[in-house]
Amino acid sequence: MGHSIWQSMEQKGYSRRDFLQFSAAAATVAGLGKTGAAQVAKVFDQKEKPAVVWLHFQECTCCSESFIRASHPIVVDALLDVLSLNYSETLMAASGFQAEKCLTDTIEKNKGKYIVLVEGAVPLEADGVYCMIGGKTAESILQTVAKDAAAVVAWGSCASNGCVQAAKPNPTGATPIYKLVDKPVINVPGCPPIADVMMGVVTHLLVLGQIPALDSQGRPKEFYGRRVHDTCYRRPNYDAGLFVESFDDENARKGYCLYKMGCRGPVTQGYSKPETFKYPRGVVLNRDLS
Ligand code: SF4
Ligand code: SF4
């Protein structure tokens, strides 16, 4: 039997206190509330790291880039400790046949248990020749990998809705993942998405053994149920009628509301961290992220 998540974190130098704080943070992000912290700690104490396959298709790789340079490095450290990233074309050291073997071994040894993160859309035009890896089309790789996965996460707007390459006239036939996979897909749109959402989704999968509740667009309700406008730090200025009138004017320097400049915050459902959200080692993340 392999190491539990706690044992893996301990080997990396995390203290028990760090671990418990991380469990509390993961519970909060996953929408399990304060009482969920003990539940998360119990599961992370016992469960092995889940195997993860991270696929890359039609995309710019900034979803990965933003993830590994997340707003707080502990999210990435901890997540990479919580997950066993068996295959990722961007982050893995292996290449060629060795990399392909990692993929097939992961599928074979973790049937029904591994998580698939897909970054990028899948081109269907011209028999899929616009995106091929190791002689296989993106679509055939996706179908093979998704078939025995415990969960499929469309990571970023390219995978969730096609993003820029699906724009008209969409010459490559770029298609979002949920239209191709014969099981529920957790859409995590954002260009790029927020790393914390991954932590919440993974925690939910591990602790409750099921995918989180999704909205009508396949997004986790916990993260996409609120408008950006409702927690925007410029909101007091909106309420007071203080607006930026032109880019880089005096009002912009004062941090006034951007509504007149075209801000879509009032109609955008997005993730915002709880007021009291804390990451391990006492660092408060809820800072000005503008
Ligand atoms: S969603 Fe945006 S950041 Fe992510 S791969 Fe696509 S274009 Fe890049
Ligand atoms: S309109 Fe935009 S900038 Fe203004 S408060 Fe709402 S989200 Fe913030």
Short mmCIF file of C-alpha atoms and ligand atoms in Angstrom, two decimals:
data_model
loop_
_atom_site.label_atom_id
_atom_site.label_comp_id
_atom_site.label_asym_id
_atom_site.label_seq_id
_atom_site.Cartn_x
_atom_site.Cartn_y
_atom_site.Cartn_z
CA MET A 1 0.00 0.00 0.00
CA GLY A 2 1.31 3.48 -0.82
CA HIS A 3 1.55 6.51 1.40
CA SER A 4 -1.55 8.34 2.58
CA ILE A 5 -1.96 11.99 1.66
CA TRP A 6 -0.87 13.00 5.17
CA GLN A 7 2.21 10.77 5.00
CA SER A 8 3.15 12.26 1.62
CA MET A 9 2.80 15.77 3.02
CA GLU A 10 4.78 14.84 6.11
CA GLN A 11 7.61 13.56 3.96
CA LYS A 12 7.67 16.94 2.20
CA GLY A 13 8.22 18.67 5.56
CA TYR A 14 4.70 19.77 6.45
CA SER A 15 3.92 19.68 10.16
CA ARG A 16 0.75 18.15 11.53
CA ARG A 17 -0.46 21.68 12.18
CA ASP A 18 0.10 22.60 8.52
CA PHE A 19 -1.79 19.50 7.49
CA LEU A 20 -4.77 20.30 9.73
CA GLN A 21 -4.84 23.90 8.52
CA PHE A 22 -4.67 22.71 4.94
CA SER A 23 -7.54 20.28 5.62
CA ALA A 24 -9.60 23.14 7.07
CA ALA A 25 -8.84 25.31 4.05
CA ALA A 26 -9.69 22.48 1.65
CA ALA A 27 -12.97 21.87 3.51
CA THR A 28 -13.89 25.55 3.24
CA VAL A 29 -13.07 25.75 -0.45
CA ALA A 30 -14.98 22.53 -1.12
CA GLY A 31 -18.04 24.01 0.61
CA LEU A 32 -17.92 21.48 3.47
CA GLY A 33 -17.89 24.20 6.10
CA LYS A 34 -15.94 24.34 9.34
CA THR A 35 -17.25 20.99 10.52
CA GLY A 36 -15.92 19.46 7.31
CA ALA A 37 -12.31 20.05 8.38
CA ALA A 38 -12.23 16.97 10.60
CA GLN A 39 -13.88 14.94 7.87
CA VAL A 40 -11.29 16.08 5.33
CA ALA A 41 -8.39 15.45 7.73
CA LYS A 42 -9.70 11.94 8.41
CA VAL A 43 -9.92 11.13 4.71
CA PHE A 44 -6.52 12.70 3.88
CA ASP A 45 -5.07 10.75 6.82
CA GLN A 46 -6.08 7.47 5.27
CA LYS A 47 -6.51 7.82 1.54
CA GLU A 48 -3.70 7.41 -0.95
CA LYS A 49 -3.05 10.21 -3.39
CA PRO A 50 -5.41 9.83 -6.36
CA ALA A 51 -3.76 9.33 -9.73
CA VAL A 52 -4.25 12.21 -12.12
CA VAL A 53 -3.87 12.38 -15.88
CA TRP A 54 -3.64 15.94 -17.21
CA LEU A 55 -4.28 16.08 -20.97
CA HIS A 56 -3.40 18.98 -23.26
CA PHE A 57 -5.17 19.59 -26.52
CA GLN A 58 -6.01 22.85 -28.34
CA GLU A 59 -4.91 25.48 -25.84
CA CYS A 60 -2.20 27.93 -24.89
CA THR A 61 -1.03 26.10 -21.71
CA CYS A 62 -1.69 29.14 -19.54
CA CYS A 63 -4.20 27.14 -17.51
CA SER A 64 -1.23 25.00 -16.39
CA GLU A 65 0.99 28.04 -16.09
CA SER A 66 -1.47 29.85 -13.89
CA PHE A 67 -1.97 26.74 -11.79
CA ILE A 68 1.71 26.25 -11.03
CA ARG A 69 2.05 29.98 -10.34
CA ALA A 70 -1.15 30.09 -8.26
CA SER A 71 -2.04 33.05 -6.09
CA HIS A 72 -0.56 31.22 -3.16
CA PRO A 73 2.30 28.73 -3.68
CA ILE A 74 1.06 26.50 -0.86
CA VAL A 75 -2.04 25.68 -2.92
CA VAL A 76 0.18 24.25 -5.62
CA ASP A 77 2.59 22.53 -3.24
CA ALA A 78 -0.24 21.00 -1.30
CA LEU A 79 -2.24 20.06 -4.35
CA LEU A 80 0.72 18.43 -6.00
CA ASP A 81 1.24 16.55 -2.73
CA VAL A 82 -2.42 15.57 -2.56
CA LEU A 83 -2.47 14.44 -6.18
CA SER A 84 -0.29 11.91 -7.91
CA LEU A 85 0.28 13.64 -11.21
CA ASN A 86 1.13 10.58 -13.31
CA TYR A 87 0.85 12.12 -16.74
CA SER A 88 1.11 15.76 -17.79
CA GLU A 89 2.79 16.70 -21.04
CA THR A 90 3.76 20.08 -19.58
CA LEU A 91 4.97 19.11 -16.12
CA MET A 92 6.31 15.57 -16.42
CA ALA A 93 9.99 14.81 -16.97
CA ALA A 94 9.37 11.77 -19.17
CA SER A 95 8.88 12.08 -22.92
CA GLY A 96 8.20 9.89 -25.97
CA PHE A 97 7.55 6.18 -25.35
CA GLN A 98 8.32 6.56 -21.65
CA ALA A 99 5.57 9.18 -21.31
CA GLU A 100 3.12 7.04 -23.27
CA LYS A 101 3.87 4.15 -20.91
CA CYS A 102 3.07 6.38 -17.89
CA LEU A 103 -0.32 7.03 -19.43
CA THR A 104 -1.20 3.44 -20.26
CA ASP A 105 0.11 2.17 -16.90
CA THR A 106 -1.95 4.76 -15.00
CA ILE A 107 -5.14 3.77 -16.80
CA GLU A 108 -4.45 0.06 -16.38
CA LYS A 109 -3.58 0.18 -12.68
CA ASN A 110 -6.18 2.73 -11.56
CA LYS A 111 -9.33 1.73 -13.45
CA GLY A 112 -12.32 3.65 -12.12
CA LYS A 113 -10.17 5.60 -9.66
CA TYR A 114 -8.09 8.16 -11.53
CA ILE A 115 -9.03 11.79 -12.25
CA VAL A 116 -8.68 13.29 -15.72
CA LEU A 117 -8.03 16.99 -16.14
CA VAL A 118 -8.43 18.15 -19.71
CA GLU A 119 -6.93 21.43 -20.83
CA GLY A 120 -7.95 22.51 -24.31
CA ALA A 121 -10.65 21.79 -26.86
CA VAL A 122 -10.69 18.85 -29.26
CA PRO A 123 -10.65 19.51 -33.04
CA LEU A 124 -12.97 17.22 -35.01
CA GLU A 125 -12.53 18.63 -38.53
CA ALA A 126 -10.37 16.73 -41.06
CA ASP A 127 -10.53 13.59 -38.93
CA GLY A 128 -8.89 15.37 -36.03
CA VAL A 129 -5.51 16.00 -37.68
CA TYR A 130 -5.23 19.48 -36.17
CA CYS A 131 -4.21 18.05 -32.80
CA MET A 132 -2.37 14.73 -32.67
CA ILE A 133 -0.03 13.33 -30.04
CA GLY A 134 2.07 10.21 -30.65
CA GLY A 135 0.17 9.57 -33.88
CA LYS A 136 -3.24 9.59 -32.17
CA THR A 137 -5.93 12.22 -32.48
CA ALA A 138 -6.93 14.28 -29.45
CA GLU A 139 -10.39 12.75 -29.65
CA SER A 140 -9.16 9.15 -29.56
CA ILE A 141 -6.84 9.94 -26.62
CA LEU A 142 -9.70 11.63 -24.76
CA GLN A 143 -12.08 8.71 -25.30
CA THR A 144 -9.47 6.17 -24.20
CA VAL A 145 -8.49 8.06 -21.06
CA ALA A 146 -11.99 9.21 -20.03
CA LYS A 147 -13.56 5.75 -20.37
CA ASP A 148 -12.33 4.36 -17.02
CA ALA A 149 -11.90 7.67 -15.15
CA ALA A 150 -13.60 8.37 -11.82
CA ALA A 151 -14.09 11.99 -12.88
CA VAL A 152 -13.39 14.20 -15.86
CA VAL A 153 -12.64 17.88 -15.26
CA ALA A 154 -12.61 20.35 -18.16
CA TRP A 155 -9.95 22.68 -16.85
CA GLY A 156 -10.30 26.18 -18.31
CA SER A 157 -12.49 27.80 -20.93
CA CYS A 158 -10.87 25.99 -23.88
CA ALA A 159 -11.95 22.63 -22.51
CA SER A 160 -15.24 23.90 -21.04
CA ASN A 161 -16.63 25.80 -24.00
CA GLY A 162 -14.04 25.87 -26.78
CA CYS A 163 -12.82 29.41 -26.06
CA VAL A 164 -10.88 31.24 -28.76
CA GLN A 165 -10.27 28.35 -31.17
CA ALA A 166 -14.01 27.59 -31.29
CA ALA A 167 -14.77 31.17 -32.40
CA LYS A 168 -16.49 31.48 -35.77
CA PRO A 169 -15.67 30.16 -38.31
CA ASN A 170 -14.01 27.52 -36.09
CA PRO A 171 -11.96 26.01 -38.94
CA THR A 172 -10.63 23.09 -36.88
CA GLY A 173 -14.01 22.11 -35.45
CA ALA A 174 -12.82 22.82 -31.90
CA THR A 175 -15.26 21.11 -29.53
CA PRO A 176 -15.62 21.31 -25.74
CA ILE A 177 -15.07 18.14 -23.72
CA TYR A 178 -18.61 17.72 -22.38
CA LYS A 179 -19.89 17.22 -25.93
CA LEU A 180 -17.58 14.27 -26.48
CA VAL A 181 -17.43 12.34 -23.22
CA ASP A 182 -20.17 9.93 -22.27
CA LYS A 183 -20.20 10.85 -18.55
CA PRO A 184 -20.70 14.02 -16.50
CA VAL A 185 -17.90 16.53 -17.04
CA ILE A 186 -17.05 19.09 -14.35
CA ASN A 187 -16.63 22.35 -16.25
CA VAL A 188 -14.21 24.81 -14.63
CA PRO A 189 -14.23 27.75 -17.05
CA GLY A 190 -11.90 30.68 -16.73
CA CYS A 191 -9.14 31.91 -18.94
CA PRO A 192 -7.30 30.78 -16.92
CA PRO A 193 -9.32 29.18 -14.11
CA ILE A 194 -8.49 29.57 -10.41
CA ALA A 195 -6.31 26.92 -8.76
CA ASP A 196 -8.39 26.92 -5.58
CA VAL A 197 -11.32 25.54 -7.55
CA MET A 198 -9.24 22.51 -8.38
CA MET A 199 -8.51 22.05 -4.70
CA GLY A 200 -12.24 22.23 -3.94
CA VAL A 201 -13.20 19.79 -6.69
CA VAL A 202 -10.49 17.29 -5.73
CA THR A 203 -11.40 17.54 -2.04
CA HIS A 204 -15.04 16.98 -2.84
CA LEU A 205 -14.22 13.90 -4.93
CA LEU A 206 -11.98 12.43 -2.24
CA VAL A 207 -14.12 13.17 0.79
CA LEU A 208 -17.61 12.59 -0.55
CA GLY A 209 -16.72 10.13 -3.30
CA GLN A 210 -18.85 11.95 -5.86
CA ILE A 211 -18.60 14.91 -8.17
CA PRO A 212 -19.82 18.24 -6.75
CA ALA A 213 -23.28 19.62 -7.54
CA LEU A 214 -23.17 21.27 -10.96
CA ASP A 215 -25.17 24.15 -12.40
CA SER A 216 -26.91 24.20 -15.79
CA GLN A 217 -23.54 24.84 -17.48
CA GLY A 218 -21.82 21.94 -15.76
CA ARG A 219 -19.90 24.19 -13.34
CA PRO A 220 -19.54 23.42 -9.62
CA LYS A 221 -22.30 25.46 -7.96
CA GLU A 222 -20.11 26.14 -4.97
CA PHE A 223 -17.73 28.23 -7.07
CA TYR A 224 -19.95 29.70 -9.75
CA GLY A 225 -23.07 30.49 -7.74
CA ARG A 226 -22.22 34.13 -7.00
CA ARG A 227 -21.71 37.19 -9.15
CA VAL A 228 -18.24 38.73 -9.23
CA HIS A 229 -20.01 42.04 -8.62
CA ASP A 230 -21.28 40.89 -5.20
CA THR A 231 -17.83 40.55 -3.66
CA CYS A 232 -15.81 42.96 -5.79
CA TYR A 233 -13.65 45.28 -3.70
CA ARG A 234 -14.76 48.17 -5.95
CA ARG A 235 -18.42 47.54 -5.06
CA PRO A 236 -18.65 50.35 -2.45
CA ASN A 237 -17.66 52.75 -5.23
CA TYR A 238 -20.35 51.31 -7.51
CA ASP A 239 -22.95 51.78 -4.77
CA ALA A 240 -21.74 55.34 -4.23
CA GLY A 241 -21.88 56.14 -7.95
CA LEU A 242 -18.12 56.59 -8.25
CA PHE A 243 -17.00 55.38 -11.68
CA VAL A 244 -13.90 55.38 -13.85
CA GLU A 245 -14.80 57.56 -16.84
CA SER A 246 -11.78 56.79 -19.07
CA PHE A 247 -8.85 54.43 -18.78
CA ASP A 248 -6.06 55.68 -16.56
CA ASP A 249 -7.97 58.73 -15.41
CA GLU A 250 -7.78 60.01 -11.84
CA ASN A 251 -10.78 57.86 -10.84
CA ALA A 252 -9.00 54.75 -12.11
CA ARG A 253 -6.05 55.55 -9.89
CA LYS A 254 -8.44 55.84 -6.96
CA GLY A 255 -9.82 52.35 -7.64
CA TYR A 256 -13.34 53.46 -8.61
CA CYS A 257 -15.84 51.10 -10.23
CA LEU A 258 -15.16 49.95 -13.81
CA TYR A 259 -18.81 49.54 -14.84
CA LYS A 260 -18.71 52.39 -17.36
CA MET A 261 -15.55 50.88 -18.87
CA GLY A 262 -17.45 47.72 -19.73
CA CYS A 263 -16.97 45.57 -16.63
CA ARG A 264 -19.16 42.46 -16.86
CA GLY A 265 -18.94 41.72 -13.15
CA PRO A 266 -22.68 42.31 -12.59
CA VAL A 267 -23.60 39.45 -14.93
CA THR A 268 -20.60 37.14 -14.42
CA GLN A 269 -20.89 34.16 -12.10
CA GLY A 270 -17.46 33.57 -10.62
CA TYR A 271 -15.48 32.31 -7.70
CA SER A 272 -14.62 34.53 -4.77
CA LYS A 273 -12.93 33.33 -1.63
CA PRO A 274 -14.69 33.45 1.72
CA GLU A 275 -13.76 36.46 3.84
CA THR A 276 -11.97 34.43 6.45
CA PHE A 277 -10.23 32.06 4.09
CA LYS A 278 -6.76 31.11 5.26
CA TYR A 279 -4.04 28.97 3.82
CA PRO A 280 -1.64 26.97 5.99
CA ARG A 281 1.11 28.76 7.90
CA GLY A 282 -1.24 31.56 8.81
CA VAL A 283 -1.11 33.34 5.48
CA VAL A 284 -4.40 35.05 4.63
CA LEU A 285 -5.07 34.88 0.92
CA ASN A 286 -8.08 37.17 0.78
CA ARG A 287 -6.04 40.12 -0.34
CA ASP A 288 -6.55 42.55 -3.17
CA LEU A 289 -6.18 40.37 -6.28
CA SER A 290 -6.80 43.15 -8.78
S1 SF4 B 1 -8.63 28.68 -21.17
FE1 SF4 B 1 -7.38 30.50 -21.66
S2 SF4 B 1 -5.55 30.27 -20.39
FE2 SF4 B 1 -6.52 28.24 -20.49
S3 SF4 B 1 -5.50 27.21 -22.20
FE3 SF4 B 1 -7.38 28.20 -22.99
S4 SF4 B 1 -6.67 30.19 -23.81
FE4 SF4 B 1 -5.07 29.41 -22.42
S1 SF4 B 2 -19.24 46.80 -11.97
FE1 SF4 B 2 -17.31 45.63 -12.04
S2 SF4 B 2 -15.76 46.95 -11.07
FE2 SF4 B 2 -17.80 47.75 -10.50
S3 SF4 B 2 -18.26 46.77 -8.55
FE3 SF4 B 2 -19.18 45.51 -10.13
S4 SF4 B 2 -17.65 43.96 -10.60
FE4 SF4 B 2 -16.60 45.58 -9.48
#
